[in-house]
Amino acid sequence: MSDDFSAIEAKMKGVGLSRAAIDAFRHSVGVLVSNQSMLIGEESIEPAANVAEWDELVAATAPADAALLGQTVVVKLNGGLGTSMGLQKAKSLLEIKPGVTFLDLIVRQVQSLRRQAGCLVSLLLMDSFSTSADTMAYLARYAEDGFADPGQVEMLQNRVPKLTVDALQPVEFPANPDLEWCPPGHGDIYPALVGSGWLDKLLDSGVKYAFVSNSDNLGAQMDTRFLRWFAESGSPFVMEVTRRTEADKKGGHLATRKADGQPILREVAQCPAEDVPAFQDIDRHRYFNTNNLWIRLDCLKEFLEGHGGVMPLPVIRNVKTVDPRDAATPKVYQLETAMGAAIQCFAGARAVCVPRSRFFPVKTCSDLLLLRSDAVVIDEDGCMGLAPECGGVAPVVLLDTGIYKLVESLDSLGVPSLKNVQKLVVKKQHRFAEGEPLQGTVEIA
């Protein structure tokens, strides 16, 4: 492997990427070239400690006042296309209810915060090159409220070169030059904030607190009581975690580093093979990251200034082919970072265990059917909740992925009533009448 970064830097400069983006990728490549282990062994960590309970914190805290809301920005990661569900546009433009998309709900939530505060509460969408045009075209309907101006609401995600596995240099693929690039993971939020100028712009306008979450997680709603607690806590960085279940055992988990007691994240790609049983032990490692983060922007700027403008995040190395649809094309490294891993960078960083209702992502058609049903209620402020009949527990929906993998396949299934259902399993092609009442455990097989 080569430690010559000049060709990589030239390629990134050639497409106009910022100095912050280039320096962040230089760090990632440097980690790879150094041959330092990117694995986190079980012997080096302990189960997560000092995890506070969300319900206890918000019950004892008054809602944030207008002044505090005016110092806050809502940041949504909006770079995904949802290709695994057959989408070729921004995933946030997927309809959840008739005529209502993820993006509509995000805007409604921010509009509600603005009404409460009587002032501007900022919204910032981190779009990718793939989602920017679709997203901004859709937001034209909210032009009167200032959501249609990219200069007011959009920050573009960076891209990084795919690297050859033998020489660690930018891959050349003339057949489709777009495939020479890949997304850098959501850890890119830090160089994107700096390189775009948004970090300074927000701080200069008096914005001090950021609530960051994925645009497809409808449970990630700004809670004004928690905002006040966060502001008063003095912590520079708080991660929302929730308890792992058997369904989550292959996902990353929170842990405590033995060497200094610092909370860290460990993803499965960072786990040695011999430690996988411990990694998947949900009684030992009880919490996973929801990707809902609260960040003090002034502390972020101070940290970056003290570390050469770079957030030194752990690097995840993925081995792919340059054309993911053609196994015969050259193998490449795709380097990624995770934004939640920054929990290890800040002294005083904390984790808070939140109810599962704050983690409600849509990754499959099963998730989408549940959202489209009457088990999920969305109010006029864009906030999501479960119907009273659910008793606080969301129905489990399991659709055969061989039949119901693509969004369009749901059109032939129909949307039954699920508010009185504990579990719905569909293993064959079927057609429900719209609103067809179901109860208990239902299996179509």
GROMACS .gro file of N, CA and C in nm, residues 60-198:
model
  417
   60ALA      N    1  -3.853   1.545   3.492
   60ALA     CA    2  -3.808   1.642   3.592
   60ALA      C    3  -3.764   1.775   3.530
   61THR      N    4  -3.792   1.794   3.400
   61THR     CA    5  -3.743   1.912   3.331
   61THR      C    6  -3.857   1.987   3.263
   62ALA      N    7  -3.856   2.118   3.274
   62ALA     CA    8  -3.956   2.201   3.207
   62ALA      C    9  -3.921   2.215   3.060
   63PRO      N   10  -4.020   2.242   2.974
   63PRO     CA   11  -3.992   2.262   2.831
   63PRO      C   12  -3.899   2.380   2.809
   64ALA      N   13  -3.824   2.374   2.700
   64ALA     CA   14  -3.735   2.485   2.664
   64ALA      C   15  -3.818   2.609   2.634
   65ASP      N   16  -3.763   2.725   2.666
   65ASP     CA   17  -3.832   2.850   2.634
   65ASP      C   18  -3.795   2.895   2.494
   66ALA      N   19  -3.855   3.007   2.451
   66ALA     CA   20  -3.835   3.056   2.315
   66ALA      C   21  -3.688   3.088   2.288
   67ALA      N   22  -3.619   3.144   2.387
   67ALA     CA   23  -3.479   3.180   2.367
   67ALA      C   24  -3.394   3.058   2.336
   68LEU      N   25  -3.420   2.947   2.407
   68LEU     CA   26  -3.343   2.825   2.387
   68LEU      C   27  -3.376   2.761   2.252
   69LEU      N   28  -3.504   2.761   2.216
   69LEU     CA   29  -3.542   2.706   2.086
   69LEU      C   30  -3.477   2.785   1.973
   70GLY      N   31  -3.466   2.915   1.992
   70GLY     CA   32  -3.403   2.998   1.890
   70GLY      C   33  -3.254   2.972   1.874
   71GLN      N   34  -3.194   2.903   1.970
   71GLN     CA   35  -3.051   2.870   1.963
   71GLN      C   36  -3.028   2.727   1.913
   72THR      N   37  -3.131   2.668   1.851
   72THR     CA   38  -3.126   2.527   1.816
   72THR      C   39  -3.148   2.506   1.667
   73VAL      N   40  -3.075   2.411   1.610
   73VAL     CA   41  -3.096   2.369   1.472
   73VAL      C   42  -3.133   2.221   1.469
   74VAL      N   43  -3.231   2.187   1.388
   74VAL     CA   44  -3.271   2.049   1.364
   74VAL      C   45  -3.200   2.004   1.237
   75VAL      N   46  -3.114   1.903   1.248
   75VAL     CA   47  -3.037   1.853   1.134
   75VAL      C   48  -3.087   1.714   1.098
   76LYS      N   49  -3.122   1.695   0.971
   76LYS     CA   50  -3.169   1.566   0.923
   76LYS      C   51  -3.074   1.513   0.816
   77LEU      N   52  -3.027   1.389   0.835
   77LEU     CA   53  -2.945   1.323   0.734
   77LEU      C   54  -3.039   1.274   0.624
   78ASN      N   55  -3.025   1.331   0.505
   78ASN     CA   56  -3.123   1.311   0.400
   78ASN      C   57  -3.055   1.268   0.270
   79GLY      N   58  -2.952   1.186   0.282
   79GLY     CA   59  -2.874   1.150   0.163
   79GLY      C   60  -2.911   1.018   0.101
   80GLY      N   61  -3.006   0.944   0.162
   80GLY     CA   62  -3.036   0.809   0.115
   80GLY      C   63  -3.140   0.806   0.004
   81LEU      N   64  -3.120   0.712  -0.090
   81LEU     CA   65  -3.215   0.694  -0.200
   81LEU      C   66  -3.315   0.583  -0.174
   82GLY      N   67  -3.290   0.498  -0.079
   82GLY     CA   68  -3.382   0.387  -0.054
   82GLY      C   69  -3.382   0.286  -0.167
   83THR      N   70  -3.263   0.264  -0.226
   83THR     CA   71  -3.255   0.171  -0.339
   83THR      C   72  -3.292   0.029  -0.300
   84SER      N   73  -3.269  -0.009  -0.175
   84SER     CA   74  -3.303  -0.145  -0.132
   84SER      C   75  -3.453  -0.171  -0.137
   85MET      N   76  -3.532  -0.061  -0.140
   85MET     CA   77  -3.677  -0.074  -0.150
   85MET      C   78  -3.727  -0.037  -0.290
   86GLY      N   79  -3.633  -0.028  -0.385
   86GLY     CA   80  -3.670  -0.003  -0.523
   86GLY      C   81  -3.690   0.143  -0.558
   87LEU      N   82  -3.644   0.236  -0.473
   87LEU     CA   83  -3.662   0.379  -0.499
   87LEU      C   84  -3.545   0.435  -0.579
   88GLN      N   85  -3.572   0.533  -0.662
   88GLN     CA   86  -3.469   0.603  -0.736
   88GLN      C   87  -3.475   0.752  -0.709
   89LYS      N   88  -3.531   0.788  -0.594
   89LYS     CA   89  -3.538   0.928  -0.554
   89LYS      C   90  -3.512   0.934  -0.404
   90ALA      N   91  -3.508   1.055  -0.351
   90ALA     CA   92  -3.482   1.070  -0.208
   90ALA      C   93  -3.582   0.988  -0.127
   91LYS      N   94  -3.530   0.911  -0.034
   91LYS     CA   95  -3.617   0.825   0.046
   91LYS      C   96  -3.718   0.906   0.126
   92SER      N   97  -3.681   1.028   0.162
   92SER     CA   98  -3.770   1.112   0.242
   92SER      C   99  -3.893   1.157   0.164
   93LEU      N  100  -3.898   1.130   0.033
   93LEU     CA  101  -4.014   1.165  -0.048
   93LEU      C  102  -4.113   1.049  -0.058
   94LEU      N  103  -4.087   0.943   0.015
   94LEU     CA  104  -4.178   0.829   0.021
   94LEU      C  105  -4.304   0.867   0.099
   95GLU      N  106  -4.419   0.831   0.046
   95GLU     CA  107  -4.544   0.862   0.115
   95GLU      C  108  -4.565   0.768   0.233
   96ILE      N  109  -4.597   0.827   0.348
   96ILE     CA  110  -4.626   0.750   0.469
   96ILE      C  111  -4.777   0.736   0.485
   97LYS      N  112  -4.845   0.845   0.466
   97LYS     CA  113  -4.990   0.849   0.459
   97LYS      C  114  -5.025   0.911   0.324
   98PRO      N  115  -5.148   0.898   0.275
   98PRO     CA  116  -5.182   0.954   0.144
   98PRO      C  117  -5.145   1.102   0.134
   99GLY      N  118  -5.055   1.134   0.041
   99GLY     CA  119  -5.015   1.272   0.019
   99GLY      C  120  -4.920   1.329   0.120
  100VAL      N  121  -4.870   1.247   0.212
  100VAL     CA  122  -4.781   1.295   0.319
  100VAL      C  123  -4.652   1.215   0.317
  101THR      N  124  -4.540   1.283   0.300
  101THR     CA  125  -4.408   1.219   0.296
  101THR      C  126  -4.331   1.243   0.425
  102PHE      N  127  -4.217   1.175   0.437
  102PHE     CA  128  -4.126   1.202   0.550
  102PHE      C  129  -4.092   1.351   0.554
  103LEU      N  130  -4.064   1.407   0.437
  103LEU     CA  131  -4.021   1.546   0.432
  103LEU      C  132  -4.131   1.641   0.478
  104ASP      N  133  -4.256   1.609   0.444
  104ASP     CA  134  -4.367   1.691   0.493
  104ASP      C  135  -4.370   1.693   0.645
  105LEU      N  136  -4.349   1.577   0.706
  105LEU     CA  137  -4.355   1.569   0.852
  105LEU      C  138  -4.239   1.645   0.916
  106ILE      N  139  -4.121   1.636   0.855
  106ILE     CA  140  -4.006   1.711   0.908
  106ILE      C  141  -4.036   1.860   0.906
  107VAL      N  142  -4.091   1.910   0.795
  107VAL     CA  143  -4.123   2.052   0.785
  107VAL      C  144  -4.231   2.089   0.886
  108ARG      N  145  -4.333   2.006   0.899
  108ARG     CA  146  -4.441   2.035   0.996
  108ARG      C  147  -4.386   2.046   1.138
  109GLN      N  148  -4.292   1.956   1.172
  109GLN     CA  149  -4.236   1.959   1.307
  109GLN      C  150  -4.160   2.089   1.332
  110VAL      N  151  -4.083   2.133   1.235
  110VAL     CA  152  -4.008   2.258   1.251
  110VAL      C  153  -4.102   2.377   1.253
  111GLN      N  154  -4.207   2.374   1.170
  111GLN     CA  155  -4.306   2.482   1.174
  111GLN      C  156  -4.371   2.492   1.312
  112SER      N  157  -4.399   2.377   1.372
  112SER     CA  158  -4.458   2.376   1.505
  112SER      C  159  -4.363   2.436   1.608
  113LEU      N  160  -4.235   2.401   1.599
  113LEU     CA  161  -4.136   2.458   1.691
  113LEU      C  162  -4.128   2.609   1.674
  114ARG      N  163  -4.137   2.655   1.551
  114ARG     CA  164  -4.132   2.799   1.526
  114ARG      C  165  -4.253   2.870   1.587
  115ARG      N  166  -4.368   2.804   1.579
  115ARG     CA  167  -4.487   2.865   1.641
  115ARG      C  168  -4.472   2.872   1.792
  116GLN      N  169  -4.416   2.765   1.850
  116GLN     CA  170  -4.396   2.765   1.995
  116GLN      C  171  -4.297   2.873   2.038
  117ALA      N  172  -4.191   2.888   1.959
  117ALA     CA  173  -4.083   2.980   1.997
  117ALA      C  174  -4.114   3.124   1.959
  118GLY      N  175  -4.199   3.141   1.858
  118GLY     CA  176  -4.223   3.276   1.808
  118GLY      C  177  -4.102   3.335   1.741
  119CYS      N  178  -4.012   3.245   1.694
  119CYS     CA  179  -3.891   3.289   1.627
  119CYS      C  180  -3.844   3.179   1.533
  120LEU      N  181  -3.736   3.204   1.463
  120LEU     CA  182  -3.684   3.107   1.368
  120LEU      C  183  -3.614   2.992   1.440
  121VAL      N  184  -3.662   2.870   1.414
  121VAL     CA  185  -3.590   2.749   1.454
  121VAL      C  186  -3.534   2.690   1.325
  122SER      N  187  -3.404   2.672   1.319
  122SER     CA  188  -3.339   2.636   1.193
  122SER      C  189  -3.358   2.489   1.159
  123LEU      N  190  -3.373   2.462   1.029
  123LEU     CA  191  -3.372   2.325   0.975
  123LEU      C  192  -3.257   2.316   0.877
  124LEU      N  193  -3.177   2.209   0.888
  124LEU     CA  194  -3.067   2.186   0.796
  124LEU      C  195  -3.074   2.042   0.747
  125LEU      N  196  -3.086   2.025   0.617
  125LEU     CA  197  -3.089   1.892   0.557
  125LEU      C  198  -2.952   1.860   0.499
  126MET      N  199  -2.892   1.747   0.541
  126MET     CA  200  -2.767   1.705   0.478
  126MET      C  201  -2.804   1.614   0.362
  127ASP      N  202  -2.814   1.674   0.243
  127ASP     CA  203  -2.849   1.601   0.122
  127ASP      C  204  -2.723   1.545   0.057
  128SER      N  205  -2.742   1.446  -0.028
  128SER     CA  206  -2.633   1.395  -0.111
  128SER      C  207  -2.652   1.448  -0.253
  129PHE      N  208  -2.553   1.424  -0.339
  129PHE     CA  209  -2.567   1.465  -0.478
  129PHE      C  210  -2.684   1.392  -0.544
  130SER      N  211  -2.722   1.278  -0.489
  130SER     CA  212  -2.831   1.199  -0.546
  130SER      C  213  -2.969   1.248  -0.503
  131THR      N  214  -2.976   1.315  -0.387
  131THR     CA  215  -3.108   1.353  -0.333
  131THR      C  216  -3.135   1.502  -0.339
  132SER      N  217  -3.034   1.583  -0.367
  132SER     CA  218  -3.049   1.728  -0.358
  132SER      C  219  -3.159   1.782  -0.449
  133ALA      N  220  -3.153   1.747  -0.578
  133ALA     CA  221  -3.248   1.804  -0.675
  133ALA      C  222  -3.392   1.766  -0.640
  134ASP      N  223  -3.415   1.638  -0.610
  134ASP     CA  224  -3.550   1.592  -0.574
  134ASP      C  225  -3.602   1.664  -0.450
  135THR      N  226  -3.514   1.673  -0.351
  135THR     CA  227  -3.555   1.732  -0.223
  135THR      C  228  -3.591   1.880  -0.239
  136MET      N  229  -3.504   1.956  -0.304
  136MET     CA  230  -3.528   2.099  -0.315
  136MET      C  231  -3.648   2.128  -0.406
  137ALA      N  232  -3.669   2.045  -0.507
  137ALA     CA  233  -3.788   2.063  -0.592
  137ALA      C  234  -3.915   2.042  -0.511
  138TYR      N  235  -3.914   1.942  -0.424
  138TYR     CA  236  -4.032   1.914  -0.342
  138TYR      C  237  -4.058   2.026  -0.242
  139LEU      N  238  -3.950   2.083  -0.188
  139LEU     CA  239  -3.965   2.188  -0.087
  139LEU      C  240  -4.015   2.320  -0.144
  140ALA      N  241  -4.026   2.329  -0.277
  140ALA     CA  242  -4.077   2.451  -0.337
  140ALA      C  243  -4.217   2.484  -0.286
  141ARG      N  244  -4.291   2.381  -0.245
  141ARG     CA  245  -4.427   2.405  -0.193
  141ARG      C  246  -4.424   2.478  -0.058
  142TYR      N  247  -4.307   2.482   0.006
  142TYR     CA  248  -4.295   2.551   0.135
  142TYR      C  249  -4.213   2.679   0.122
  143ALA      N  250  -4.213   2.736   0.002
  143ALA     CA  251  -4.128   2.854  -0.022
  143ALA      C  252  -4.165   2.971   0.068
  144GLU      N  253  -4.293   2.989   0.097
  144GLU     CA  254  -4.334   3.103   0.180
  144GLU      C  255  -4.276   3.096   0.320
  145ASP      N  256  -4.245   2.976   0.367
  145ASP     CA  257  -4.187   2.960   0.501
  145ASP      C  258  -4.035   2.953   0.499
  146GLY      N  259  -3.976   2.974   0.380
  146GLY     CA  260  -3.831   2.979   0.372
  146GLY      C  261  -3.761   2.845   0.361
  147PHE      N  262  -3.835   2.740   0.328
  147PHE     CA  263  -3.773   2.607   0.321
  147PHE      C  264  -3.723   2.572   0.181
  148ALA      N  265  -3.748   2.658   0.082
  148ALA     CA  266  -3.714   2.624  -0.056
  148ALA      C  267  -3.580   2.680  -0.101
  149ASP      N  268  -3.511   2.755  -0.015
  149ASP     CA  269  -3.383   2.815  -0.050
  149ASP      C  270  -3.269   2.726  -0.002
  150PRO      N  271  -3.193   2.664  -0.094
  150PRO     CA  272  -3.082   2.576  -0.051
  150PRO      C  273  -2.986   2.647   0.043
  151GLY      N  274  -2.968   2.778   0.024
  151GLY     CA  275  -2.876   2.851   0.110
  151GLY      C  276  -2.923   2.863   0.254
  152GLN      N  277  -3.051   2.832   0.278
  152GLN     CA  278  -3.107   2.839   0.412
  152GLN      C  279  -3.127   2.703   0.476
  153VAL      N  280  -3.139   2.596   0.395
  153VAL     CA  281  -3.177   2.466   0.454
  153VAL      C  282  -3.091   2.349   0.410
  154GLU      N  283  -2.997   2.367   0.317
  154GLU     CA  284  -2.928   2.250   0.262
  154GLU      C  285  -2.777   2.255   0.284
  155MET      N  286  -2.723   2.138   0.320
  155MET     CA  287  -2.580   2.115   0.326
  155MET      C  288  -2.552   1.986   0.250
  156LEU      N  289  -2.459   1.992   0.153
  156LEU     CA  290  -2.433   1.874   0.071
  156LEU      C  291  -2.330   1.782   0.136
  157GLN      N  292  -2.365   1.654   0.136
  157GLN     CA  293  -2.272   1.550   0.181
  157GLN      C  294  -2.156   1.543   0.083
  158ASN      N  295  -2.039   1.511   0.134
  158ASN     CA  296  -1.922   1.493   0.047
  158ASN      C  297  -1.923   1.355  -0.016
  159ARG      N  298  -1.828   1.331  -0.103
  159ARG     CA  299  -1.805   1.197  -0.158
  159ARG      C  300  -1.655   1.172  -0.154
  160VAL      N  301  -1.616   1.046  -0.154
  160VAL     CA  302  -1.474   1.012  -0.146
  160VAL      C  303  -1.442   0.907  -0.251
  161PRO      N  304  -1.315   0.900  -0.294
  161PRO     CA  305  -1.278   0.802  -0.396
  161PRO      C  306  -1.277   0.659  -0.341
  162LYS      N  307  -1.319   0.567  -0.424
  162LYS     CA  308  -1.292   0.425  -0.396
  162LYS      C  309  -1.145   0.400  -0.425
  163LEU      N  310  -1.080   0.318  -0.343
  163LEU     CA  311  -0.936   0.298  -0.353
  163LEU      C  312  -0.902   0.156  -0.395
  164THR      N  313  -0.801   0.142  -0.480
  164THR     CA  314  -0.756   0.009  -0.520
  164THR      C  315  -0.701  -0.065  -0.399
  165VAL      N  316  -0.728  -0.196  -0.390
  165VAL     CA  317  -0.686  -0.270  -0.272
  165VAL      C  318  -0.535  -0.295  -0.271
  166ASP      N  319  -0.471  -0.292  -0.388
  166ASP     CA  320  -0.327  -0.322  -0.390
  166ASP      C  321  -0.242  -0.199  -0.362
  167ALA      N  322  -0.275  -0.085  -0.424
  167ALA     CA  323  -0.190   0.034  -0.410
  167ALA      C  324  -0.254   0.145  -0.328
  168LEU      N  325  -0.378   0.130  -0.292
  168LEU     CA  326  -0.450   0.231  -0.214
  168LEU      C  327  -0.450   0.366  -0.286
  169GLN      N  328  -0.481   0.361  -0.415
  169GLN     CA  329  -0.490   0.479  -0.497
  169GLN      C  330  -0.630   0.487  -0.560
  170PRO      N  331  -0.672   0.605  -0.607
  170PRO     CA  332  -0.806   0.616  -0.663
  170PRO      C  333  -0.826   0.522  -0.780
  171VAL      N  334  -0.935   0.450  -0.780
  171VAL     CA  335  -0.962   0.355  -0.887
  171VAL      C  336  -1.007   0.431  -1.011
  172GLU      N  337  -0.971   0.379  -1.128
  172GLU     CA  338  -1.016   0.434  -1.255
  172GLU      C  339  -1.117   0.337  -1.315
  173PHE      N  340  -1.233   0.389  -1.356
  173PHE     CA  341  -1.337   0.304  -1.415
  173PHE      C  342  -1.405   0.382  -1.527
  174PRO      N  343  -1.339   0.392  -1.643
  174PRO     CA  344  -1.391   0.475  -1.753
  174PRO      C  345  -1.532   0.435  -1.799
  175ALA      N  346  -1.569   0.308  -1.780
  175ALA     CA  347  -1.701   0.264  -1.824
  175ALA      C  348  -1.813   0.340  -1.752
  176ASN      N  349  -1.786   0.383  -1.629
  176ASN     CA  350  -1.884   0.460  -1.551
  176ASN      C  351  -1.810   0.536  -1.443
  177PRO      N  352  -1.758   0.655  -1.475
  177PRO     CA  353  -1.676   0.731  -1.379
  177PRO      C  354  -1.748   0.760  -1.246
  178ASP      N  355  -1.883   0.763  -1.246
  178ASP     CA  356  -1.954   0.788  -1.120
  178ASP      C  357  -1.926   0.679  -1.018
  179LEU      N  358  -1.896   0.558  -1.067
  179LEU     CA  359  -1.870   0.446  -0.976
  179LEU      C  360  -1.732   0.452  -0.914
  180GLU      N  361  -1.653   0.552  -0.950
  180GLU     CA  362  -1.522   0.570  -0.887
  180GLU      C  363  -1.535   0.634  -0.749
  181TRP      N  364  -1.658   0.676  -0.714
  181TRP     CA  365  -1.682   0.748  -0.590
  181TRP      C  366  -1.780   0.671  -0.502
  182CYS      N  367  -1.775   0.701  -0.372
  182CYS     CA  368  -1.871   0.639  -0.279
  182CYS      C  369  -1.900   0.739  -0.166
  183PRO      N  370  -2.011   0.722  -0.097
  183PRO     CA  371  -2.040   0.808   0.019
  183PRO      C  372  -1.946   0.774   0.134
  184PRO      N  373  -1.909   0.873   0.215
  184PRO     CA  374  -1.812   0.850   0.323
  184PRO      C  375  -1.874   0.808   0.456
  185GLY      N  376  -2.005   0.775   0.457
  185GLY     CA  377  -2.072   0.745   0.583
  185GLY      C  378  -2.119   0.873   0.649
  186HIS      N  379  -2.209   0.858   0.750
  186HIS     CA  380  -2.264   0.980   0.809
  186HIS      C  381  -2.167   1.051   0.903
  187GLY      N  382  -2.049   0.992   0.926
  187GLY     CA  383  -1.944   1.066   0.997
  187GLY      C  384  -1.898   1.188   0.918
  188ASP      N  385  -1.940   1.194   0.791
  188ASP     CA  386  -1.908   1.308   0.707
  188ASP      C  387  -1.975   1.436   0.754
  189ILE      N  388  -2.070   1.426   0.845
  189ILE     CA  389  -2.139   1.547   0.891
  189ILE      C  390  -2.041   1.650   0.947
  190TYR      N  391  -1.932   1.605   1.009
  190TYR     CA  392  -1.839   1.699   1.072
  190TYR      C  393  -1.758   1.777   0.968
  191PRO      N  394  -1.691   1.710   0.872
  191PRO     CA  395  -1.624   1.791   0.768
  191PRO      C  396  -1.723   1.867   0.680
  192ALA      N  397  -1.846   1.815   0.662
  192ALA     CA  398  -1.944   1.887   0.582
  192ALA      C  399  -1.985   2.017   0.650
  193LEU      N  400  -2.004   2.013   0.781
  193LEU     CA  401  -2.039   2.135   0.855
  193LEU      C  402  -1.929   2.240   0.843
  194VAL      N  403  -1.803   2.195   0.850
  194VAL     CA  404  -1.691   2.289   0.843
  194VAL      C  405  -1.670   2.338   0.700
  195GLY      N  406  -1.659   2.244   0.607
  195GLY     CA  407  -1.625   2.280   0.469
  195GLY      C  408  -1.731   2.363   0.400
  196SER      N  409  -1.856   2.344   0.437
  196SER     CA  410  -1.965   2.420   0.376
  196SER      C  411  -1.979   2.559   0.435
  197GLY      N  412  -1.914   2.582   0.548
  197GLY     CA  413  -1.929   2.709   0.617
  197GLY      C  414  -2.048   2.713   0.711
  198TRP      N  415  -2.125   2.603   0.716
  198TRP     CA  416  -2.246   2.603   0.798
  198TRP      C  417  -2.216   2.611   0.948
   0.00000   0.00000   0.00000
